Structures are given as C-alpha cells and as structure tokens.
PDB file of C-alpha atoms in Angstrom:
ATOM      1  CA  UNK L 930     -73.803  85.080  73.865  1.00 62.00           C
ATOM      2  CA  UNK L 931     -70.545  85.283  74.933  1.00 91.00           C
ATOM      3  CA  UNK L 932     -69.149  88.614  76.501  1.00 96.00           C
ATOM      4  CA  UNK L 933     -66.992  88.951  73.668  1.00 96.00           C
ATOM      5  CA  UNK L 934     -69.481  89.202  71.726  1.00 97.00           C
ATOM      6  CA  UNK L 935     -71.962  91.613  73.839  1.00 97.00           C
ATOM      7  CA  UNK L 936     -68.794  93.617  73.793  1.00 98.00           C
ATOM      8  CA  UNK L 937     -68.763  93.819  70.058  1.00 98.00           C
ATOM      9  CA  UNK L 938     -72.128  94.421  69.791  1.00 98.00           C
ATOM     10  CA  UNK L 939     -72.298  97.124  72.338  1.00 98.00           C
ATOM     11  CA  UNK L 940     -69.453  99.130  69.961  1.00 98.00           C
ATOM     12  CA  UNK L 941     -71.748  98.878  67.360  1.00 98.00           C
ATOM     13  CA  UNK L 942     -74.453 100.070  69.065  1.00 98.00           C
ATOM     14  CA  UNK L 943     -72.979 103.079  70.002  1.00 98.00           C
ATOM     15  CA  UNK L 944     -71.182 103.786  66.879  1.00 98.00           C
ATOM     16  CA  UNK L 945     -74.656 103.715  65.370  1.00 97.00           C
ATOM     17  CA  UNK L 946     -75.802 106.344  67.399  1.00 97.00           C
ATOM     18  CA  UNK L 947     -73.188 109.039  67.069  1.00 97.00           C
ATOM     19  CA  UNK L 948     -70.446 108.351  68.886  1.00 98.00           C
ATOM     20  CA  UNK L 949     -66.830 109.616  68.160  1.00 98.00           C
ATOM     21  CA  UNK L 950     -65.093 107.374  70.396  1.00 98.00           C
ATOM     22  CA  UNK L 951     -65.314 104.243  72.430  1.00 98.00           C
ATOM     23  CA  UNK L 952     -63.041 102.466  74.092  1.00 98.00           C
ATOM     24  CA  UNK L 953     -64.492  99.293  75.962  1.00 98.00           C
ATOM     25  CA  UNK L 954     -62.333  96.671  77.922  1.00 98.00           C
ATOM     26  CA  UNK L 955     -64.224  93.548  79.411  1.00 98.00           C
ATOM     27  CA  UNK L 956     -62.479  92.076  82.292  1.00 97.00           C
ATOM     28  CA  UNK L 957     -62.952  89.041  83.731  1.00 97.00           C
ATOM     29  CA  UNK L 958     -60.954  86.875  86.831  1.00 97.00           C
ATOM     30  CA  UNK L 959     -61.359  84.785  89.384  1.00 97.00           C
ATOM     31  CA  UNK L 960     -59.574  85.879  93.255  1.00 97.00           C
ATOM     32  CA  UNK L 961     -59.442  83.753  96.410  1.00 98.00           C
ATOM     33  CA  UNK L 962     -57.979  86.282  99.756  1.00 98.00           C
ATOM     34  CA  UNK L 963     -57.497  85.028 102.856  1.00 98.00           C
ATOM     35  CA  UNK L 964     -57.351  87.403 105.988  1.00 98.00           C
ATOM     36  CA  UNK L 965     -55.603  85.926 108.847  1.00 98.00           C
ATOM     37  CA  UNK L 966     -55.287  87.452 112.207  1.00 98.00           C
ATOM     38  CA  UNK L 967     -53.970  86.232 115.767  1.00 97.00           C
ATOM     39  CA  UNK L 968     -52.292  83.330 114.539  1.00 98.00           C
ATOM     40  CA  UNK L 969     -55.348  81.612 112.900  1.00 97.00           C
ATOM     41  CA  UNK L 970     -57.398  81.928 109.356  1.00 97.00           C
ATOM     42  CA  UNK L 971     -59.646  84.130 109.791  1.00 97.00           C
ATOM     43  CA  UNK L 972     -61.254  84.681 106.469  1.00 96.00           C
ATOM     44  CA  UNK L 973     -61.536  82.892 103.654  1.00 96.00           C
ATOM     45  CA  UNK L 974     -63.178  84.070 100.466  1.00 97.00           C
ATOM     46  CA  UNK L 975     -63.694  83.248  96.825  1.00 96.00           C
ATOM     47  CA  UNK L 976     -65.240  85.294  93.749  1.00 97.00           C
ATOM     48  CA  UNK L 977     -65.100  85.566  90.089  1.00 96.00           C
ATOM     49  CA  UNK L 978     -66.344  88.938  88.444  1.00 95.00           C
ATOM     50  CA  UNK L 979     -66.477  90.040  85.270  1.00 97.00           C
ATOM     51  CA  UNK L 980     -67.124  94.105  84.161  1.00 97.00           C
ATOM     52  CA  UNK L 981     -67.569  96.362  81.264  1.00 98.00           C
ATOM     53  CA  UNK L 982     -66.245  99.482  82.000  1.00 97.00           C
ATOM     54  CA  UNK L 983     -67.595 102.121  78.649  1.00 98.00           C
ATOM     55  CA  UNK L 984     -65.822 105.614  77.793  1.00 98.00           C
ATOM     56  CA  UNK L 985     -67.710 107.496  74.751  1.00 98.00           C
ATOM     57  CA  UNK L 986     -67.034 110.814  73.781  1.00 98.00           C
ATOM     58  CA  UNK L 987     -68.898 113.009  71.245  1.00 98.00           C
ATOM     59  CA  UNK L 988     -68.554 116.323  70.426  1.00 97.00           C
ATOM     60  CA  UNK L 989     -65.438 116.231  73.258  1.00 97.00           C
ATOM     61  CA  UNK L 990     -68.272 115.521  75.585  1.00 97.00           C
ATOM     62  CA  UNK L 991     -66.892 112.163  77.807  1.00 97.00           C
ATOM     63  CA  UNK L 992     -68.650 109.792  79.790  1.00 97.00           C
ATOM     64  CA  UNK L 993     -67.545 106.811  81.471  1.00 97.00           C
ATOM     65  CA  UNK L 994     -69.797 103.844  82.411  1.00 97.00           C
ATOM     66  CA  UNK L 995     -70.115 100.004  82.979  1.00 97.00           C
ATOM     67  CA  UNK L 996     -71.853  96.918  82.090  1.00 97.00           C
ATOM     68  CA  UNK L 997     -72.514  94.304  84.294  1.00 94.00           C
ATOM     69  CA  UNK L 998     -75.303  92.038  82.604  1.00 95.00           C
ATOM     70  CA  UNK L 999     -74.561  90.730  79.112  1.00 96.00           C
ATOM     71  CA  UNK L1000     -76.999  90.279  77.351  1.00 96.00           C
ATOM     72  CA  UNK L1001     -78.347  92.528  74.345  1.00 96.00           C
ATOM     73  CA  UNK L1002     -81.517  94.307  75.592  1.00 97.00           C
ATOM     74  CA  UNK L1003     -78.937  95.652  78.163  1.00 97.00           C
ATOM     75  CA  UNK L1004     -76.378  96.606  76.221  1.00 97.00           C
ATOM     76  CA  UNK L1005     -79.071  98.761  73.981  1.00 97.00           C
ATOM     77  CA  UNK L1006     -80.444 100.600  77.007  1.00 98.00           C
ATOM     78  CA  UNK L1007     -77.234 101.202  78.558  1.00 98.00           C
ATOM     79  CA  UNK L1008     -76.363 102.479  74.373  1.00 98.00           C
ATOM     80  CA  UNK L1009     -78.847 104.513  74.772  1.00 97.00           C
ATOM     81  CA  UNK L1010     -78.863 106.139  78.365  1.00 97.00           C
ATOM     82  CA  UNK L1011     -75.477 107.580  77.656  1.00 98.00           C
ATOM     83  CA  UNK L1012     -75.829 108.743  74.113  1.00 97.00           C
ATOM     84  CA  UNK L1013     -78.851 110.693  76.074  1.00 97.00           C
ATOM     85  CA  UNK L1014     -76.861 111.682  78.740  1.00 97.00           C
ATOM     86  CA  UNK L1015     -74.137 113.292  76.679  1.00 97.00           C
ATOM     87  CA  UNK L1016     -75.807 115.330  75.192  1.00 92.00           C
ATOM     88  CA  UNK L1017     -76.315 117.204  78.686  1.00 94.00           C
ATOM     89  CA  UNK L1018     -72.360 117.449  79.968  1.00 96.00           C
ATOM     90  CA  UNK L1019     -70.582 120.187  79.066  1.00 96.00           C
ATOM     91  CA  UNK L1020     -67.699 119.801  76.716  1.00 96.00           C
ATOM     92  CA  UNK L1021     -63.618 118.808  77.171  1.00 94.00           C
ATOM     93  CA  UNK L1022     -62.240 121.925  75.220  1.00 94.00           C
ATOM     94  CA  UNK L1023     -59.257 119.643  75.489  1.00 93.00           C
ATOM     95  CA  UNK L1024     -59.879 116.660  74.809  1.00 96.00           C
ATOM     96  CA  UNK L1025     -58.436 115.517  71.628  1.00 96.00           C
ATOM     97  CA  UNK L1026     -59.470 112.045  70.768  1.00 96.00           C
ATOM     98  CA  UNK L1027     -57.665 108.275  72.194  1.00 97.00           C
ATOM     99  CA  UNK L1028     -55.345 106.182  69.920  1.00 97.00           C
ATOM    100  CA  UNK L1029     -55.634 105.006  66.723  1.00 97.00           C
ATOM    101  CA  UNK L1030     -54.911 102.096  65.893  1.00 95.00           C
ATOM    102  CA  UNK L1031     -53.900  99.180  65.199  1.00 97.00           C
ATOM    103  CA  UNK L1032     -50.769  98.549  67.328  1.00 97.00           C
ATOM    104  CA  UNK L1033     -48.547  95.279  67.418  1.00 96.00           C
ATOM    105  CA  UNK L1034     -47.362  94.138  70.920  1.00 96.00           C
ATOM    106  CA  UNK L1035     -45.080  93.027  72.432  1.00 92.00           C
ATOM    107  CA  UNK L1036     -45.131  89.125  73.938  1.00 90.00           C
ATOM    108  CA  UNK L1037     -46.139  88.518  77.181  1.00 88.00           C
ATOM    109  CA  UNK L1038     -43.066  88.469  79.530  1.00 90.00           C
ATOM    110  CA  UNK L1039     -43.777  86.085  83.090  1.00 96.00           C
ATOM    111  CA  UNK L1040     -46.843  87.668  83.179  1.00 97.00           C
ATOM    112  CA  UNK L1041     -49.228  84.746  83.109  1.00 97.00           C
ATOM    113  CA  UNK L1042     -48.348  81.287  85.306  1.00 98.00           C
ATOM    114  CA  UNK L1043     -50.935  78.117  84.829  1.00 97.00           C
ATOM    115  CA  UNK L1044     -50.000  76.822  88.729  1.00 98.00           C
ATOM    116  CA  UNK L1045     -50.873  80.529  89.958  1.00 98.00           C
ATOM    117  CA  UNK L1046     -54.444  80.310  88.357  1.00 97.00           C
ATOM    118  CA  UNK L1047     -55.138  76.480  89.456  1.00 96.00           C
ATOM    119  CA  UNK L1048     -53.485  77.129  92.761  1.00 95.00           C
ATOM    120  CA  UNK L1049     -56.469  76.529  95.566  1.00 90.00           C
ATOM    121  CA  UNK L1050     -56.402  74.299  98.837  1.00 91.00           C
ATOM    122  CA  UNK L1051     -52.488  75.106  98.723  1.00 95.00           C
ATOM    123  CA  UNK L1052     -52.809  78.759  99.548  1.00 96.00           C
ATOM    124  CA  UNK L1053     -54.087  77.805 102.675  1.00 96.00           C
ATOM    125  CA  UNK L1054     -51.439  75.107 103.743  1.00 97.00           C
ATOM    126  CA  UNK L1055     -48.822  78.237 102.283  1.00 97.00           C
ATOM    127  CA  UNK L1056     -50.529  80.823 104.672  1.00 98.00           C
ATOM    128  CA  UNK L1057     -49.793  78.337 107.368  1.00 97.00           C
ATOM    129  CA  UNK L1058     -46.345  77.900 107.162  1.00 98.00           C
ATOM    130  CA  UNK L1059     -45.861  81.574 107.116  1.00 98.00           C
ATOM    131  CA  UNK L1060     -47.090  81.859 110.368  1.00 98.00           C
ATOM    132  CA  UNK L1061     -45.411  79.436 111.885  1.00 98.00           C
ATOM    133  CA  UNK L1062     -42.169  80.639 109.944  1.00 98.00           C
ATOM    134  CA  UNK L1063     -43.759  83.933 112.305  1.00 98.00           C
ATOM    135  CA  UNK L1064     -44.007  82.585 114.972  1.00 98.00           C
ATOM    136  CA  UNK L1065     -40.605  80.526 115.559  1.00 97.00           C
ATOM    137  CA  UNK L1066     -39.003  85.029 116.890  1.00 97.00           C
ATOM    138  CA  UNK L1067     -42.510  85.864 117.557  1.00 97.00           C
ATOM    139  CA  UNK L1068     -46.006  85.803 118.947  1.00 97.00           C
ATOM    140  CA  UNK L1069     -48.985  86.926 117.284  1.00 97.00           C
ATOM    141  CA  UNK L1070     -49.533  87.046 113.333  1.00 98.00           C
ATOM    142  CA  UNK L1071     -52.013  88.956 111.049  1.00 98.00           C
ATOM    143  CA  UNK L1072     -52.209  89.564 107.167  1.00 98.00           C
ATOM    144  CA  UNK L1073     -53.310  88.716 103.428  1.00 98.00           C
ATOM    145  CA  UNK L1074     -52.817  86.913 100.833  1.00 98.00           C
ATOM    146  CA  UNK L1075     -54.437  86.994  97.139  1.00 98.00           C
ATOM    147  CA  UNK L1076     -54.647  84.902  94.456  1.00 98.00           C
ATOM    148  CA  UNK L1077     -56.235  86.568  91.438  1.00 98.00           C
ATOM    149  CA  UNK L1078     -56.540  85.386  87.835  1.00 98.00           C
ATOM    150  CA  UNK L1079     -57.939  86.752  84.682  1.00 97.00           C
ATOM    151  CA  UNK L1080     -57.983  88.095  81.052  1.00 97.00           C
ATOM    152  CA  UNK L1081     -58.608  90.912  80.092  1.00 97.00           C
ATOM    153  CA  UNK L1082     -60.007  91.984  76.294  1.00 97.00           C
ATOM    154  CA  UNK L1083     -59.611  95.567  75.280  1.00 98.00           C
ATOM    155  CA  UNK L1084     -61.938  96.882  71.998  1.00 98.00           C
ATOM    156  CA  UNK L1085     -62.021 100.370  70.378  1.00 98.00           C
ATOM    157  CA  UNK L1086     -63.614 102.205  67.771  1.00 98.00           C
ATOM    158  CA  UNK L1087     -60.009 103.039  66.313  1.00 98.00           C
ATOM    159  CA  UNK L1088     -59.064  99.788  65.145  1.00 97.00           C
ATOM    160  CA  UNK L1089     -57.776  98.809  68.770  1.00 98.00           C
ATOM    161  CA  UNK L1090     -58.845  94.673  69.520  1.00 97.00           C
ATOM    162  CA  UNK L1091     -56.151  93.481  72.137  1.00 97.00           C
ATOM    163  CA  UNK L1092     -55.666  91.096  75.154  1.00 96.00           C
ATOM    164  CA  UNK L1093     -54.122  89.526  77.396  1.00 97.00           C
ATOM    165  CA  UNK L1094     -54.018  87.697  80.469  1.00 96.00           C
ATOM    166  CA  UNK L1095     -52.345  87.879  84.157  1.00 97.00           C
ATOM    167  CA  UNK L1096     -51.974  85.937  87.471  1.00 98.00           C
ATOM    168  CA  UNK L1097     -50.714  87.294  90.801  1.00 98.00           C
ATOM    169  CA  UNK L1098     -49.759  86.391  93.989  1.00 98.00           C
ATOM    170  CA  UNK L1099     -49.745  89.076  97.298  1.00 98.00           C
ATOM    171  CA  UNK L1100     -48.768  88.730 100.375  1.00 98.00           C
ATOM    172  CA  UNK L1101     -48.314  90.899 103.387  1.00 98.00           C
ATOM    173  CA  UNK L1102     -47.264  89.503 107.149  1.00 98.00           C
ATOM    174  CA  UNK L1103     -47.153  91.580 110.400  1.00 98.00           C
ATOM    175  CA  UNK L1104     -45.303  89.776 113.730  1.00 98.00           C
ATOM    176  CA  UNK L1105     -45.494  91.346 116.966  1.00 97.00           C
ATOM    177  CA  UNK L1106     -43.829  90.509 119.518  1.00 96.00           C
ATOM    178  CA  UNK L1107     -45.367  93.364 122.167  1.00 92.00           C
ATOM    179  CA  UNK L1108     -46.938  96.110 121.785  1.00 88.00           C
ATOM    180  CA  UNK L1109     -43.808  98.619 120.770  1.00 88.00           C
ATOM    181  CA  UNK L1110     -42.291  95.526 118.944  1.00 94.00           C
ATOM    182  CA  UNK L1111     -43.077  94.698 115.150  1.00 96.00           C
ATOM    183  CA  UNK L1112     -42.390  93.921 111.733  1.00 96.00           C
ATOM    184  CA  UNK L1113     -44.176  93.944 108.657  1.00 96.00           C
ATOM    185  CA  UNK L1114     -43.438  92.152 105.189  1.00 97.00           C
ATOM    186  CA  UNK L1115     -44.616  92.003 101.979  1.00 97.00           C
ATOM    187  CA  UNK L1116     -43.948  90.230  98.818  1.00 97.00           C
ATOM    188  CA  UNK L1117     -45.914  89.973  95.027  1.00 97.00           C
ATOM    189  CA  UNK L1118     -45.286  88.279  92.205  1.00 98.00           C
ATOM    190  CA  UNK L1119     -47.032  86.921  88.717  1.00 98.00           C
ATOM    191  CA  UNK L1120     -45.226  83.308  88.804  1.00 98.00           C
ATOM    192  CA  UNK L1121     -45.736  80.869  91.405  1.00 97.00           C
ATOM    193  CA  UNK L1122     -41.703  80.033  91.366  1.00 97.00           C
ATOM    194  CA  UNK L1123     -40.664  83.864  92.095  1.00 97.00           C
ATOM    195  CA  UNK L1124     -43.293  84.037  94.988  1.00 97.00           C
ATOM    196  CA  UNK L1125     -40.627  84.601  98.611  1.00 97.00           C
ATOM    197  CA  UNK L1126     -43.990  83.654 100.981  1.00 98.00           C
ATOM    198  CA  UNK L1127     -41.793  82.447 103.398  1.00 97.00           C
ATOM    199  CA  UNK L1128     -38.880  84.552 103.540  1.00 98.00           C
ATOM    200  CA  UNK L1129     -41.421  87.253 103.997  1.00 98.00           C
ATOM    201  CA  UNK L1130     -42.651  85.776 106.884  1.00 98.00           C
ATOM    202  CA  UNK L1131     -39.067  85.149 108.400  1.00 98.00           C
ATOM    203  CA  UNK L1132     -38.095  89.083 107.335  1.00 97.00           C
ATOM    204  CA  UNK L1133     -40.955  90.432 108.964  1.00 98.00           C
ATOM    205  CA  UNK L1134     -39.677  88.760 112.533  1.00 98.00           C
ATOM    206  CA  UNK L1135     -36.344  89.573 112.147  1.00 97.00           C
ATOM    207  CA  UNK L1136     -37.518  93.758 112.458  1.00 96.00           C
ATOM    208  CA  UNK L1137     -39.486  92.450 115.004  1.00 97.00           C
ATOM    209  CA  UNK L1138     -36.795  90.951 116.897  1.00 96.00           C
ATOM    210  CA  UNK L1139     -34.321  94.473 115.839  1.00 94.00           C
ATOM    211  CA  UNK L1140     -36.846  96.419 117.461  1.00 91.00           C
ATOM    212  CA  UNK L1141     -37.036  95.452 120.792  1.00 90.00           C
ATOM    213  CA  UNK L1142     -36.296  97.389 123.492  1.00 83.00           C
ATOM    214  CA  UNK L1143     -36.148 100.589 121.956  1.00 77.00           C
ATOM    215  CA  UNK L1144     -33.779 102.840 123.821  1.00 78.00           C
ATOM    216  CA  UNK L1145     -33.536 107.049 123.057  1.00 76.00           C
ATOM    217  CA  UNK L1146     -29.839 107.672 120.934  1.00 77.00           C
ATOM    218  CA  UNK L1147     -29.403 111.342 120.426  1.00 81.00           C
ATOM    219  CA  UNK L1148     -30.082 114.255 118.678  1.00 87.00           C
ATOM    220  CA  UNK L1149     -27.828 115.144 115.768  1.00 89.00           C
ATOM    221  CA  UNK L1150     -28.190 115.098 112.464  1.00 91.00           C
ATOM    222  CA  UNK L1151     -27.945 111.171 110.777  1.00 89.00           C
ATOM    223  CA  UNK L1152     -27.449 110.027 106.940  1.00 91.00           C
ATOM    224  CA  UNK L1153     -31.123 107.305 106.713  1.00 89.00           C
ATOM    225  CA  UNK L1154     -31.384 104.422 104.705  1.00 90.00           C
ATOM    226  CA  UNK L1155     -34.968 103.976 103.595  1.00 91.00           C
ATOM    227  CA  UNK L1156     -36.253 100.496 104.149  1.00 89.00           C
ATOM    228  CA  UNK L1157     -38.011  99.227 100.557  1.00 90.00           C
ATOM    229  CA  UNK L1158     -41.181 100.354 101.102  1.00 90.00           C
ATOM    230  CA  UNK L1159     -40.457 103.219 102.980  1.00 91.00           C
ATOM    231  CA  UNK L1160     -38.777 104.417  99.841  1.00 92.00           C
ATOM    232  CA  UNK L1161     -41.001 102.583  97.549  1.00 92.00           C
ATOM    233  CA  UNK L1162     -44.060 104.885  98.438  1.00 92.00           C
ATOM    234  CA  UNK L1163     -41.914 107.920  97.962  1.00 92.00           C
ATOM    235  CA  UNK L1164     -40.644 107.306  95.215  1.00 92.00           C
ATOM    236  CA  UNK L1165     -44.331 106.349  94.015  1.00 91.00           C
ATOM    237  CA  UNK L1166     -45.536 109.651  95.395  1.00 91.00           C
ATOM    238  CA  UNK L1167     -43.078 111.321  93.122  1.00 91.00           C
ATOM    239  CA  UNK L1168     -43.381 109.801  90.020  1.00 92.00           C
ATOM    240  CA  UNK L1169     -47.402 110.731  89.953  1.00 94.00           C
ATOM    241  CA  UNK L1170     -45.750 114.097  89.591  1.00 96.00           C
ATOM    242  CA  UNK L1171     -44.343 113.500  86.401  1.00 97.00           C
ATOM    243  CA  UNK L1172     -48.540 112.297  84.685  1.00 96.00           C
ATOM    244  CA  UNK L1173     -49.322 115.556  82.576  1.00 95.00           C
ATOM    245  CA  UNK L1174     -52.694 115.591  84.375  1.00 94.00           C
ATOM    246  CA  UNK L1175     -50.786 116.524  87.723  1.00 95.00           C
ATOM    247  CA  UNK L1176     -49.437 118.797  85.673  1.00 95.00           C
ATOM    248  CA  UNK L1177     -51.706 120.803  84.332  1.00 93.00           C
ATOM    249  CA  UNK L1178     -53.899 120.366  87.235  1.00 93.00           C
ATOM    250  CA  UNK L1179     -51.303 122.517  89.416  1.00 94.00           C
ATOM    251  CA  UNK L1180     -50.679 119.774  92.152  1.00 94.00           C
ATOM    252  CA  UNK L1181     -47.101 118.658  90.611  1.00 96.00           C
ATOM    253  CA  UNK L1182     -43.785 119.299  91.591  1.00 95.00           C
ATOM    254  CA  UNK L1183     -42.731 119.102  88.370  1.00 96.00           C
ATOM    255  CA  UNK L1184     -44.274 121.860  86.562  1.00 95.00           C
ATOM    256  CA  UNK L1185     -42.580 124.051  84.198  1.00 95.00           C
ATOM    257  CA  UNK L1186     -39.772 121.929  85.238  1.00 96.00           C
ATOM    258  CA  UNK L1187     -38.750 119.825  81.573  1.00 96.00           C
ATOM    259  CA  UNK L1188     -35.627 119.611  80.670  1.00 96.00           C
ATOM    260  CA  UNK L1189     -34.086 120.906  83.975  1.00 97.00           C
ATOM    261  CA  UNK L1190     -32.382 119.709  86.899  1.00 97.00           C
ATOM    262  CA  UNK L1191     -34.885 118.224  89.310  1.00 96.00           C
ATOM    263  CA  UNK L1192     -32.502 115.929  91.171  1.00 95.00           C
ATOM    264  CA  UNK L1193     -29.242 114.479  92.488  1.00 95.00           C
ATOM    265  CA  UNK L1194     -27.416 113.844  89.326  1.00 97.00           C
ATOM    266  CA  UNK L1195     -27.118 109.979  90.965  1.00 96.00           C
ATOM    267  CA  UNK L1196     -30.422 109.657  90.055  1.00 95.00           C
ATOM    268  CA  UNK L1197     -32.214 108.362  87.188  1.00 96.00           C
ATOM    269  CA  UNK L1198     -36.349 107.081  87.339  1.00 96.00           C
ATOM    270  CA  UNK L1199     -38.414 105.087  84.575  1.00 95.00           C
ATOM    271  CA  UNK L1200     -41.776 103.980  84.021  1.00 95.00           C
ATOM    272  CA  UNK L1201     -41.878 101.331  83.077  1.00 95.00           C
ATOM    273  CA  UNK L1202     -45.216  98.631  82.537  1.00 94.00           C
ATOM    274  CA  UNK L1203     -43.047  95.780  80.243  1.00 95.00           C
ATOM    275  CA  UNK L1204     -40.558  94.821  83.397  1.00 96.00           C
ATOM    276  CA  UNK L1205     -41.224  90.202  83.314  1.00 96.00           C
ATOM    277  CA  UNK L1206     -42.996  89.708  86.501  1.00 97.00           C
ATOM    278  CA  UNK L1207     -43.749  93.521  87.455  1.00 95.00           C
ATOM    279  CA  UNK L1208     -47.089  93.199  89.400  1.00 92.00           C
ATOM    280  CA  UNK L1209     -48.600  95.740  87.183  1.00 91.00           C
ATOM    281  CA  UNK L1210     -47.094  95.524  84.259  1.00 96.00           C
ATOM    282  CA  UNK L1211     -49.296  95.361  80.857  1.00 96.00           C
ATOM    283  CA  UNK L1212     -48.995  94.718  76.922  1.00 97.00           C
ATOM    284  CA  UNK L1213     -51.122  97.674  76.713  1.00 97.00           C
ATOM    285  CA  UNK L1214     -52.723 100.912  78.195  1.00 97.00           C
ATOM    286  CA  UNK L1215     -56.391 101.860  78.829  1.00 96.00           C
ATOM    287  CA  UNK L1216     -56.827 102.958  74.836  1.00 96.00           C
ATOM    288  CA  UNK L1217     -54.577 100.000  73.385  1.00 97.00           C
ATOM    289  CA  UNK L1218     -51.439 101.815  72.972  1.00 97.00           C
ATOM    290  CA  UNK L1219     -48.353  99.864  73.609  1.00 97.00           C
ATOM    291  CA  UNK L1220     -46.945  99.790  76.901  1.00 96.00           C
ATOM    292  CA  UNK L1221     -43.196 101.437  77.353  1.00 96.00           C
ATOM    293  CA  UNK L1222     -40.341 102.163  79.556  1.00 96.00           C
ATOM    294  CA  UNK L1223     -40.368 106.264  78.989  1.00 97.00           C
ATOM    295  CA  UNK L1224     -37.315 108.103  81.122  1.00 97.00           C
ATOM    296  CA  UNK L1225     -38.951 110.077  83.490  1.00 97.00           C
ATOM    297  CA  UNK L1226     -35.782 111.546  85.293  1.00 97.00           C
ATOM    298  CA  UNK L1227     -32.333 110.321  83.523  1.00 98.00           C
ATOM    299  CA  UNK L1228     -29.496 111.834  86.063  1.00 98.00           C
ATOM    300  CA  UNK L1229     -31.590 114.324  87.922  1.00 97.00           C
ATOM    301  CA  UNK L1230     -32.818 116.148  84.777  1.00 98.00           C
ATOM    302  CA  UNK L1231     -36.446 115.925  84.390  1.00 98.00           C
ATOM    303  CA  UNK L1232     -37.142 113.957  80.527  1.00 97.00           C
ATOM    304  CA  UNK L1233     -40.725 113.756  79.929  1.00 97.00           C
ATOM    305  CA  UNK L1234     -44.441 114.023  81.384  1.00 97.00           C
ATOM    306  CA  UNK L1235     -46.477 110.822  80.681  1.00 97.00           C
ATOM    307  CA  UNK L1236     -48.944 110.992  78.486  1.00 97.00           C
ATOM    308  CA  UNK L1237     -51.999 109.013  76.680  1.00 96.00           C
ATOM    309  CA  UNK L1238     -53.244 110.144  73.353  1.00 96.00           C
ATOM    310  CA  UNK L1239     -55.350 113.061  73.855  1.00 96.00           C
ATOM    311  CA  UNK L1240     -52.704 115.033  75.799  1.00 96.00           C
ATOM    312  CA  UNK L1241     -49.951 114.155  73.785  1.00 96.00           C
ATOM    313  CA  UNK L1242     -51.976 115.517  71.000  1.00 96.00           C
ATOM    314  CA  UNK L1243     -51.875 119.102  72.962  1.00 94.00           C
ATOM    315  CA  UNK L1244     -48.385 118.313  73.081  1.00 94.00           C
ATOM    316  CA  UNK L1245     -46.829 118.199  69.988  1.00 95.00           C
ATOM    317  CA  UNK L1246     -45.571 114.431  71.312  1.00 96.00           C
ATOM    318  CA  UNK L1247     -46.282 110.746  71.955  1.00 95.00           C
ATOM    319  CA  UNK L1248     -48.247 109.135  73.865  1.00 96.00           C
ATOM    320  CA  UNK L1249     -46.458 107.489  77.020  1.00 96.00           C
ATOM    321  CA  UNK L1250     -48.605 104.489  76.757  1.00 95.00           C
ATOM    322  CA  UNK L1251     -49.957 105.733  80.004  1.00 93.00           C
ATOM    323  CA  UNK L1252     -53.845 106.470  79.078  1.00 90.00           C
ATOM    324  CA  UNK L1253     -56.000 106.080  81.864  1.00 85.00           C
ATOM    325  CA  UNK L1254     -60.093 105.819  81.691  1.00 75.00           C
TER     326      UNK L1254
END
C-alpha cells in the first residue's frame, strides 16, 4: 500500500479504538550532505527517509509515537499499543483538543524549486568553487553544504487534510588564515537562483582578513554593531519567550507582560511563516492551522503570545498557527 493509504488506515484504526484526537504527519524526503575540511571534501552522503509521526489523545491523555514500517500489520500493532498505553498515563488537565478543519491554505510562495530537487553532482562542483573563492584570501576552509527535498502530508481526526512540498539549500563555511584569524559565513535558500554560495565564501574570507593582527583597544563604553549571525541568535532566543509554553513554564521574560512596553519603541518583531523563500516557511502548523503573520512586539509593546489550538481555547483567543507536537 502507498504511504498515504497506510496513513488513512492508521487514522481509522485509532478512531475505531476510541481515540478522541489524532494527528498524523507523513514526511518523505531526500537529502544530500557534503562536509569539507582542510580545503577538501571529506564526506559525501545521500539518503532518503520516510516517517509518520503519530499524535493521539483520549480523555485528555496525550501520547506521541511514530511509524517507519508501512504495512497494515505494523500499523495495527502500533494503534493497539498506543491505545493500550494511553490508558496508563496521567491526564493533562490543560489539554483542550486540536484544530478543527477543514482549512483553506494559501499558495506556496517559493517553497519548492524543481532545480534544487534535481541537483546531484552540481553540489560537489559548487562546494569546490566556494573553497577556491575563500582560498584566494585565506589558507584553510571547512564547512557543510546540504540539499533537502521533500513532501509533507497532514491528516487529522478533525477534518484536516493538507500537503506541501519544499526544497532547501544550506551552506556554511569557516575560512582561516591562522589560529587567531578566521571568518564565518552561511546562507540558505529554497530557490536555487537566490542561493549566494560564492558571495558567502567571499564574505567569510573578508572577515578573516579583517581579523588579522588584533590589537588591544582602550577600555570604555562603546556602541556595538551586531553581525547578522549574532543578532539572529538574540532575536530567536527572545522570540521563543513569546511562546505560551515558555510563559506557562516560568521560563519566559515576557510573563504577565501582554500589552506592556518590553522594548524600545523602535522595536517591532513578527512571527511570520508565510515569507516567500523563508527557510522554515510553511502553509500550516503541526495540527493543520494555516500559518500567518503574527505581531509579537509592535513599537516596543508586547502584542501577542504564540498559541496552538489547545492553549488558544484556554486563553479565549485564536490559534496563531504555532502548534508543535
């Protein structure tokens, strides 16, 4: 049977055995990974994978598993095992169910590129070109180049049936002159014509050049200009604080700050998984809610926490399309 047929079969089995909520996400993909060190390609690996993640809830008891062998007998055994096991675990009193479909989804915007899906030997040549570019100004390089291509199929017990496909290129390089002088660069894209591999290698080499002969500066108070990689880490960590799970866990600095000033008035921050060519952009979240652009901070004011369907019900608001299983 086809993988999607087994997915449908498993949904019916779990419902027949008394599951209240079921979320099944089938992921199929092909990957190519290249690692290089000391100016030479050291590892080339290609593989394909198929995985079905399984989320089941009954009487507010939640269980997660996965299926990797796609036949009816294995699916039946998994359904039986999960429903037997779920009766033995503690209920989650805060659980309020999954999203109710069906939904309409936007069109894919630069999520998939056939040219990337068909890339093979070209990845090796592009890697060698990047190494040569960096070596014009440095002495040693190391890094990773990865190509991904895949499709996701989502099926739930609440009338959600959705699919999307995506591709991606991910490249990083460290260019070194000596033990004290190095530069780093990375780039990502889901569209081949927007991937800037050679520019990234050139950037890493330029940073290495700028770091030559460091000098001790005078002490004092200085303005700091963050490079994109450093600032991205700060923004990512801060945005995670807007997750209602972080808030409820007491791990967020934004607890009880909704509607209050939490940043300078020049700061506006969005959670947006709809950006064309966004490396993590998607049509829907893990329970099928359409992705959207959600303001977290507007002019320094905290506007929203990020919710799934269950937490949105408890807070008497709407899901922001941020479910994760």
